[in-house]
mmCIF file of C-alpha atoms in Angstrom:
data_model
loop_
_atom_site.group_PDB
_atom_site.id
_atom_site.type_symbol
_atom_site.label_atom_id
_atom_site.label_comp_id
_atom_site.label_asym_id
_atom_site.label_seq_id
_atom_site.Cartn_x
_atom_site.Cartn_y
_atom_site.Cartn_z
ATOM 1 C CA MET X 1 133.514 177.001 52.737
ATOM 2 C CA ILE X 2 130.888 179.657 52.867
ATOM 3 C CA THR X 3 132.205 183.050 51.308
ATOM 4 C CA GLY X 4 129.207 184.418 50.073
ATOM 5 C CA THR X 5 125.205 184.624 49.568
ATOM 6 C CA HIS X 6 125.655 182.530 46.714
ATOM 7 C CA ASP X 7 127.066 179.441 48.996
ATOM 8 C CA VAL X 8 124.572 179.895 51.547
ATOM 9 C CA ARG X 9 121.866 179.712 49.029
ATOM 10 C CA ASP X 10 123.302 176.423 47.492
ATOM 11 C CA ALA X 11 123.967 175.108 50.874
ATOM 12 C CA LEU X 12 120.134 175.395 51.741
ATOM 13 C CA SER X 13 119.055 174.519 48.021
ATOM 14 C CA LYS X 14 120.748 170.914 48.811
ATOM 15 C CA GLN X 15 118.692 170.837 51.834
ATOM 16 C CA GLN X 16 115.313 171.225 49.713
ATOM 17 C CA TYR X 17 115.414 174.642 51.660
ATOM 18 C CA VAL X 18 114.395 177.739 49.140
ATOM 19 C CA ALA X 19 116.286 180.575 50.348
ATOM 20 C CA SER X 20 115.482 184.345 49.468
ATOM 21 C CA ASP X 21 118.530 186.655 49.058
ATOM 22 C CA GLU X 22 117.602 188.323 52.253
ATOM 23 C CA ILE X 23 117.484 184.972 53.927
ATOM 24 C CA SER X 24 121.016 184.009 52.640
ATOM 25 C CA THR X 25 122.413 187.395 53.502
ATOM 26 C CA VAL X 26 121.194 187.431 57.231
ATOM 27 C CA VAL X 27 122.345 183.683 57.598
ATOM 28 C CA LEU X 28 125.953 184.674 55.957
ATOM 29 C CA LEU X 29 126.226 187.614 58.563
ATOM 30 C CA SER X 30 125.239 185.423 61.361
ATOM 31 C CA GLU X 31 127.771 183.261 60.381
ATOM 32 C CA LYS X 32 130.722 186.056 59.896
ATOM 33 C CA LEU X 33 129.561 188.111 62.715
ATOM 34 C CA GLN X 34 128.761 185.110 65.159
ATOM 35 C CA LYS X 35 125.727 186.496 66.162
ATOM 36 C CA PRO X 36 122.299 184.863 66.670
ATOM 37 C CA ILE X 37 119.348 185.205 64.452
ATOM 38 C CA LEU X 38 115.817 186.338 65.441
ATOM 39 C CA VAL X 39 113.145 184.823 62.703
ATOM 40 C CA GLU X 40 110.032 186.341 62.842
ATOM 41 C CA GLY X 41 106.867 185.469 60.583
ATOM 42 C CA PRO X 42 103.710 183.997 60.264
ATOM 43 C CA ALA X 43 103.181 180.300 61.669
ATOM 44 C CA GLY X 44 104.200 177.946 59.060
ATOM 45 C CA VAL X 45 106.601 179.691 56.380
ATOM 46 C CA GLY X 46 109.554 177.456 57.175
ATOM 47 C CA LYS X 47 111.240 179.350 60.028
ATOM 48 C CA THR X 48 112.147 176.141 62.185
ATOM 49 C CA GLU X 49 113.011 174.525 59.027
ATOM 50 C CA LEU X 50 115.599 177.088 58.056
ATOM 51 C CA ALA X 51 117.382 176.254 61.463
ATOM 52 C CA LYS X 52 117.132 172.278 60.757
ATOM 53 C CA ALA X 53 118.270 172.866 57.016
ATOM 54 C CA TRP X 54 121.124 175.043 57.915
ATOM 55 C CA ALA X 55 122.374 172.940 60.744
ATOM 56 C CA SER X 56 122.321 169.964 58.382
ATOM 57 C CA ALA X 57 124.302 172.387 55.682
ATOM 58 C CA THR X 58 126.990 172.815 57.852
ATOM 59 C CA GLY X 59 127.104 169.639 59.452
ATOM 60 C CA ARG X 60 126.332 170.943 63.083
ATOM 61 C CA ARG X 61 124.301 168.854 65.768
ATOM 62 C CA LEU X 62 120.675 170.470 66.389
ATOM 63 C CA ILE X 63 120.135 171.084 69.916
ATOM 64 C CA ARG X 64 116.013 172.425 69.967
ATOM 65 C CA LEU X 65 114.453 174.246 72.688
ATOM 66 C CA GLN X 66 111.119 174.525 72.504
ATOM 67 C CA CYS X 67 109.516 177.392 74.421
ATOM 68 C CA TYR X 68 106.241 177.244 75.993
ATOM 69 C CA GLU X 69 104.281 179.196 78.822
ATOM 70 C CA GLY X 70 106.123 178.443 82.413
ATOM 71 C CA LEU X 71 109.109 177.161 80.846
ATOM 72 C CA ASP X 72 111.655 177.782 83.694
ATOM 73 C CA GLU X 73 115.749 177.864 83.922
ATOM 74 C CA SER X 74 115.514 173.771 85.261
ATOM 75 C CA LYS X 75 114.044 172.808 81.980
ATOM 76 C CA ALA X 76 116.039 175.016 79.801
ATOM 77 C CA LEU X 77 119.677 174.919 81.299
ATOM 78 C CA TYR X 78 120.296 172.400 83.950
ATOM 79 C CA GLU X 79 118.681 170.267 86.573
ATOM 80 C CA TRP X 80 120.500 168.204 89.634
ATOM 81 C CA GLU X 81 119.823 164.514 89.486
ATOM 82 C CA TYR X 82 118.447 164.108 92.715
ATOM 83 C CA ALA X 83 118.472 160.323 92.301
ATOM 84 C CA LYS X 84 122.180 159.859 91.659
ATOM 85 C CA GLN X 85 122.753 162.349 94.706
ATOM 86 C CA MET X 86 120.746 160.280 97.167
ATOM 87 C CA LEU X 87 122.568 157.140 95.926
ATOM 88 C CA TYR X 88 125.858 158.682 96.641
ATOM 89 C CA THR X 89 124.493 159.988 100.175
ATOM 90 C CA GLN X 90 123.934 155.935 101.105
ATOM 91 C CA LEU X 91 127.602 155.164 99.665
ATOM 92 C CA LEU X 92 128.823 158.097 101.715
ATOM 93 C CA ARG X 93 127.308 156.858 105.016
ATOM 94 C CA ASP X 94 128.447 153.472 104.194
ATOM 95 C CA LYS X 95 131.918 154.410 104.111
ATOM 96 C CA LEU X 96 131.596 157.228 106.524
ATOM 97 C CA HIS X 97 133.931 155.161 108.992
ATOM 98 C CA ASP X 98 136.619 154.728 106.684
ATOM 99 C CA VAL X 99 136.276 158.417 105.747
ATOM 100 C CA LEU X 100 136.812 159.812 109.239
ATOM 101 C CA SER X 101 138.964 157.152 109.914
ATOM 102 C CA GLU X 102 142.272 159.652 110.009
ATOM 103 C CA THR X 103 140.664 162.661 111.659
ATOM 104 C CA GLN X 104 141.134 163.715 115.293
ATOM 105 C CA THR X 105 138.843 166.269 116.301
ATOM 106 C CA LEU X 106 135.115 167.532 115.445
ATOM 107 C CA ALA X 107 136.870 170.177 113.457
ATOM 108 C CA GLN X 108 138.782 167.743 111.231
ATOM 109 C CA ALA X 109 136.038 165.172 110.746
ATOM 110 C CA ALA X 110 133.622 168.404 109.935
ATOM 111 C CA ASP X 111 136.250 169.673 106.956
ATOM 112 C CA ARG X 112 136.279 166.061 105.822
ATOM 113 C CA ILE X 113 132.519 165.660 105.166
ATOM 114 C CA ALA X 114 132.438 169.395 103.576
ATOM 115 C CA GLN X 115 135.010 167.739 101.052
ATOM 116 C CA GLU X 116 132.865 165.339 100.162
ATOM 117 C CA GLU X 117 129.701 167.457 100.189
ATOM 118 C CA ASP X 118 131.200 169.513 97.039
ATOM 119 C CA VAL X 119 131.141 166.369 95.245
ATOM 120 C CA PHE X 120 127.232 166.361 95.505
ATOM 121 C CA PHE X 121 127.456 169.705 93.202
ATOM 122 C CA SER X 122 129.788 168.915 90.697
ATOM 123 C CA GLU X 123 129.228 167.889 86.834
ATOM 124 C CA ARG X 124 129.294 164.306 88.205
ATOM 125 C CA PHE X 125 125.322 164.995 89.080
ATOM 126 C CA LEU X 126 124.409 167.784 86.581
ATOM 127 C CA LEU X 127 121.794 167.016 84.107
ATOM 128 C CA PRO X 128 122.208 169.557 81.193
ATOM 129 C CA ARG X 129 119.359 170.852 79.050
ATOM 130 C CA PRO X 130 119.236 172.314 75.890
ATOM 131 C CA LEU X 131 121.179 175.637 76.673
ATOM 132 C CA LEU X 132 124.011 174.179 78.751
ATOM 133 C CA GLN X 133 124.471 171.211 76.064
ATOM 134 C CA ALA X 134 125.027 173.914 73.689
ATOM 135 C CA VAL X 135 127.249 175.628 75.933
ATOM 136 C CA THR X 136 129.506 172.578 76.699
ATOM 137 C CA ALA X 137 129.343 170.875 73.222
ATOM 138 C CA ASP X 138 132.851 170.076 71.972
ATOM 139 C CA GLU X 139 131.464 169.686 68.280
ATOM 140 C CA PRO X 140 129.989 172.564 66.526
ATOM 141 C CA VAL X 141 126.115 172.803 67.100
ATOM 142 C CA LEU X 142 122.986 174.967 66.081
ATOM 143 C CA LEU X 143 121.167 176.192 68.961
ATOM 144 C CA LEU X 144 117.350 176.293 68.126
ATOM 145 C CA ILE X 145 115.317 178.485 70.606
ATOM 146 C CA ASP X 146 111.670 177.816 68.825
ATOM 147 C CA GLU X 147 108.593 180.100 69.340
ATOM 148 C CA ILE X 148 110.442 182.291 72.164
ATOM 149 C CA ASP X 149 107.190 184.337 72.109
ATOM 150 C CA ARG X 150 105.516 181.506 74.013
ATOM 151 C CA ALA X 151 107.463 182.101 76.773
ATOM 152 C CA ASP X 152 107.264 184.600 79.684
ATOM 153 C CA ALA X 153 109.364 187.676 79.385
ATOM 154 C CA GLU X 154 111.172 186.477 82.679
ATOM 155 C CA PHE X 155 112.543 183.912 80.720
ATOM 156 C CA GLU X 156 113.731 186.087 77.698
ATOM 157 C CA ALA X 157 115.499 187.860 80.149
ATOM 158 C CA PHE X 158 117.178 185.275 81.032
ATOM 159 C CA LEU X 159 118.442 184.256 77.564
ATOM 160 C CA LEU X 160 120.110 187.786 77.142
ATOM 161 C CA GLU X 161 123.723 186.381 78.942
ATOM 162 C CA ILE X 162 123.729 183.154 76.614
ATOM 163 C CA LEU X 163 122.899 185.515 73.614
ATOM 164 C CA SER X 164 125.310 188.160 74.070
ATOM 165 C CA ASP X 165 128.246 186.327 75.930
ATOM 166 C CA PHE X 166 127.585 182.696 74.845
ATOM 167 C CA GLN X 167 127.888 181.915 78.625
ATOM 168 C CA VAL X 168 125.531 180.549 81.496
ATOM 169 C CA SER X 169 125.900 181.024 85.077
ATOM 170 C CA VAL X 170 125.247 177.698 87.068
ATOM 171 C CA PRO X 171 125.485 179.229 90.988
ATOM 172 C CA GLU X 172 127.343 176.085 92.559
ATOM 173 C CA LEU X 173 129.721 175.801 89.759
ATOM 174 C CA GLY X 174 130.302 179.390 88.551
ATOM 175 C CA THR X 175 130.145 180.725 85.008
ATOM 176 C CA MET X 176 130.359 178.318 81.920
ATOM 177 C CA LYS X 177 131.887 179.730 78.622
ATOM 178 C CA ALA X 178 130.917 178.335 75.435
ATOM 179 C CA LYS X 179 133.688 175.591 74.432
ATOM 180 C CA GLN X 180 132.758 176.658 70.668
ATOM 181 C CA ILE X 181 130.426 179.431 69.901
ATOM 182 C CA PRO X 182 127.258 177.845 68.821
ATOM 183 C CA ALA X 183 125.113 179.037 65.950
ATOM 184 C CA VAL X 184 121.836 180.386 67.414
ATOM 185 C CA MET X 185 118.793 180.446 66.005
ATOM 186 C CA LEU X 186 115.411 182.029 67.610
ATOM 187 C CA THR X 187 111.860 181.836 66.038
ATOM 188 C CA SER X 188 108.719 183.803 66.906
ATOM 189 C CA ASN X 189 105.113 183.836 65.368
ATOM 190 C CA ASN X 190 104.907 187.353 66.395
ATOM 191 C CA THR X 191 101.758 186.302 69.230
ATOM 192 C CA ARG X 192 103.480 189.118 71.308
ATOM 193 C CA GLU X 193 105.888 191.887 70.954
ATOM 194 C CA LEU X 194 109.494 190.699 72.279
ATOM 195 C CA SER X 195 111.836 193.150 74.246
ATOM 196 C CA GLU X 196 114.213 195.532 72.731
ATOM 197 C CA ALA X 197 116.910 193.972 74.553
ATOM 198 C CA LEU X 198 116.494 190.408 73.219
ATOM 199 C CA LYS X 199 116.225 192.201 69.460
ATOM 200 C CA ARG X 200 119.312 194.099 70.252
ATOM 201 C CA ARG X 201 121.315 191.110 70.436
ATOM 202 C CA CYS X 202 120.279 189.322 67.311
ATOM 203 C CA LEU X 203 120.013 189.763 63.330
ATOM 204 C CA TYR X 204 116.451 190.159 62.578
ATOM 205 C CA LEU X 205 115.092 188.144 59.778
ATOM 206 C CA PHE X 206 111.242 188.442 59.091
ATOM 207 C CA VAL X 207 110.024 185.719 56.775
ATOM 208 C CA ASP X 208 106.965 186.027 55.179
ATOM 209 C CA TYR X 209 104.426 183.996 52.791
ATOM 210 C CA PRO X 210 106.481 182.979 49.790
ATOM 211 C CA THR X 211 105.566 184.332 46.481
ATOM 212 C CA VAL X 212 103.781 182.247 43.691
ATOM 213 C CA GLU X 213 106.929 181.010 42.095
ATOM 214 C CA THR X 214 108.878 180.312 45.185
ATOM 215 C CA GLU X 215 106.131 178.477 46.732
ATOM 216 C CA LEU X 216 105.761 176.853 43.352
ATOM 217 C CA ARG X 217 109.535 175.534 43.801
ATOM 218 C CA ILE X 218 108.924 174.399 47.386
ATOM 219 C CA VAL X 219 106.040 172.461 46.097
ATOM 220 C CA ARG X 220 107.996 170.640 43.286
ATOM 221 C CA LEU X 221 111.340 170.025 45.784
ATOM 222 C CA HIS X 222 108.880 168.117 48.375
ATOM 223 C CA ALA X 223 105.942 166.765 45.836
ATOM 224 C CA PRO X 224 108.168 166.173 42.693
ATOM 225 C CA ASP X 225 105.448 163.428 41.110
ATOM 226 C CA LEU X 226 102.529 166.150 41.402
ATOM 227 C CA THR X 227 102.208 167.153 37.347
ATOM 228 C CA PRO X 228 103.652 170.609 36.889
ATOM 229 C CA GLN X 229 100.271 172.176 35.973
ATOM 230 C CA LEU X 230 98.275 170.836 38.911
ATOM 231 C CA ALA X 231 101.066 171.988 41.231
ATOM 232 C CA LYS X 232 100.586 175.377 39.762
ATOM 233 C CA GLN X 233 96.984 175.681 40.117
ATOM 234 C CA ALA X 234 97.432 174.172 43.447
ATOM 235 C CA VAL X 235 99.755 177.299 44.659
ATOM 236 C CA GLU X 236 97.565 179.496 43.009
ATOM 237 C CA LEU X 237 94.437 178.120 45.193
ATOM 238 C CA VAL X 238 96.616 178.700 48.094
ATOM 239 C CA HIS X 239 97.397 181.943 47.432
ATOM 240 C CA ARG X 240 93.777 183.334 46.861
ATOM 241 C CA LEU X 241 92.718 181.247 50.113
ATOM 242 C CA ARG X 242 95.300 183.405 52.040
ATOM 243 C CA LYS X 243 93.755 186.502 50.627
ATOM 244 C CA LEU X 244 90.363 185.622 52.290
ATOM 245 C CA ASP X 245 89.574 186.819 55.997
ATOM 246 C CA LEU X 246 90.355 183.182 57.492
ATOM 247 C CA LYS X 247 90.803 182.501 61.243
ATOM 248 C CA LYS X 248 94.118 180.531 60.024
ATOM 249 C CA SER X 249 95.804 180.908 56.837
ATOM 250 C CA PRO X 250 96.885 177.906 54.728
ATOM 251 C CA SER X 251 101.196 177.692 55.654
ATOM 252 C CA VAL X 252 103.508 176.713 53.456
ATOM 253 C CA SER X 253 103.925 173.604 54.993
ATOM 254 C CA GLU X 254 99.979 172.738 54.681
ATOM 255 C CA THR X 255 100.685 173.490 50.884
ATOM 256 C CA ILE X 256 103.277 170.612 51.074
ATOM 257 C CA ASP X 257 100.871 168.647 52.753
ATOM 258 C CA TRP X 258 98.140 169.076 50.340
ATOM 259 C CA ALA X 259 100.269 168.535 47.177
ATOM 260 C CA ARG X 260 101.412 165.365 48.829
ATOM 261 C CA ALA X 261 97.770 164.243 49.381
ATOM 262 C CA LEU X 262 97.083 165.117 45.918
ATOM 263 C CA VAL X 263 99.725 162.768 44.847
ATOM 264 C CA THR X 264 98.229 160.161 47.149
ATOM 265 C CA LEU X 265 95.058 160.216 45.954
ATOM 266 C CA ASN X 266 96.117 160.102 42.327
ATOM 267 C CA ALA X 267 94.268 163.663 41.686
ATOM 268 C CA GLN X 268 94.261 164.872 37.924
ATOM 269 C CA ALA X 269 92.680 168.001 38.421
ATOM 270 C CA LEU X 270 91.410 170.307 41.045
ATOM 271 C CA ASP X 271 87.871 169.535 40.424
ATOM 272 C CA LYS X 272 84.732 170.270 42.940
ATOM 273 C CA GLU X 273 85.094 166.448 44.499
ATOM 274 C CA THR X 274 88.982 166.552 45.028
ATOM 275 C CA LEU X 275 88.539 170.386 46.785
ATOM 276 C CA GLU X 276 85.947 169.247 49.058
ATOM 277 C CA ASN X 277 87.602 166.167 50.057
ATOM 278 C CA THR X 278 90.889 167.586 50.488
ATOM 279 C CA MET X 279 90.189 171.353 52.024
ATOM 280 C CA THR X 280 91.025 170.235 55.373
ATOM 281 C CA VAL X 281 94.092 169.473 54.778
ATOM 282 C CA LEU X 282 94.668 173.329 54.145
ATOM 283 C CA LEU X 283 92.348 174.573 56.568
ATOM 284 C CA LYS X 284 92.001 173.706 60.064
ATOM 285 C CA HIS X 285 88.900 175.633 61.697
ATOM 286 C CA GLU X 286 85.305 174.792 60.360
ATOM 287 C CA GLN X 287 84.383 178.278 59.819
ATOM 288 C CA ASP X 288 87.342 178.722 57.448
ATOM 289 C CA VAL X 289 86.347 175.927 55.597
ATOM 290 C CA GLN X 290 83.035 177.168 55.029
ATOM 291 C CA ARG X 291 84.165 180.455 54.270
ATOM 292 C CA ALA X 292 86.614 178.919 51.380
ATOM 293 C CA LYS X 293 84.027 176.785 50.074
ATOM 294 C CA ARG X 294 81.639 179.864 49.595
ATOM 295 C CA ALA X 295 84.610 181.502 48.131
ATOM 296 C CA ILE X 296 84.988 178.724 45.878
ATOM 297 C CA GLY X 297 81.825 178.410 44.912
ATOM 298 C CA THR X 298 81.772 174.826 45.778
ATOM 299 C CA PRO X 299 77.890 173.497 46.739
ATOM 300 C CA GLY X 300 77.382 172.324 50.565
ATOM 301 C CA ALA X 301 78.726 175.258 52.179
ATOM 302 C CA SER X 302 76.745 177.069 54.823
ATOM 303 C CA GLY X 303 73.505 178.830 53.503
ATOM 304 C CA GLY X 304 73.350 176.465 50.460
ATOM 305 C CA SER X 305 74.433 178.615 47.838
ATOM 306 C CA SER X 306 76.709 177.704 45.087
ATOM 307 C CA LYS X 307 77.311 181.175 44.147
ATOM 308 C CA SER X 308 80.376 183.061 45.648
ATOM 309 C CA ASP X 309 79.041 186.292 48.143
ATOM 310 C CA ASP X 310 82.980 187.288 48.547
ATOM 311 C CA ASP X 311 84.349 189.711 46.639
ATOM 312 C CA ASP X 312 87.650 187.944 46.505
ATOM 313 C CA SER X 313 86.152 184.663 45.389
ATOM 314 C CA VAL X 314 87.490 182.379 43.081
ATOM 315 C CA ASP X 315 85.637 179.644 40.870
ATOM 316 C CA TYR X 316 86.946 175.936 41.314
ATOM 317 C CA ARG X 317 85.555 175.307 37.762
ATOM 318 C CA MET X 318 88.380 177.694 36.604
ATOM 319 C CA LEU X 319 90.604 174.946 37.941
ATOM 320 C CA GLY X 320 89.559 172.383 35.609
ATOM 321 C CA ARG X 321 92.036 169.530 34.364
ATOM 322 C CA PRO X 322 95.142 170.285 32.749
ATOM 323 C CA ARG X 323 95.690 170.932 29.494
ATOM 324 C CA ARG X 324 97.640 167.784 27.465
#
């Protein structure tokens, strides 16, 4: 039973999701007001994971619609199963004599065949895609519309009906209202500005990079075998890297991957060799790797200098073996 923000926080914590007060509050309001949540923020800060965690915490089936450029109604809402329709056409042709046996006039025969045509565009031949699955589901579901900013503005407008009225329109069948109002979360990496109409239908939540303390809690949850001292050093270094002018800053998910990599390699300290060998777990662009190496003063970076030339540089020698 969800009655307050502490219930939301506890439920998410059991799914290994560390939620701030703001996240807990918006999720609670979404439940009570039955409104979708638009979650914006940098890539990799846990927006999609929030939807997964909340679905698991509330026992809802997760239905995910991954957005991309060119996504249209047929991939998001429904398609007709043409293969089954063709098979039905063949069966109808074989039974045509029986179907028309009781008709006396051409008009009666046409009306009789028209009755069969209605079956072609019935739910029997409807192939539901994620949006229709969410509307017609008999059990509670959470609809995740992931990375809506990747879809075209026209598709964004197409979503307004389901976001405001929890219903969809199928021309051949009419309007279909949700059997149970689904929980809905939309995520955006802020690659483009979303419409005011879409924002108006949602509660808004911005998820930024976590603080050192929060990210350290996340790392301890997902990489419990990493020593506390090494976990602290790793998180602090990630935060220093995020202050650099990188093409792509390391995300929270990449911090977790790095922590797990350090455990796998049985690393005891963030020494020069460990940093150089594992830097690409955090950074995925060569120019970012070179810039980070210059910033932390590791040899081998472009230019051959082992001394940092960045104001925001850190020294890997400060990240030595943990105190025993």
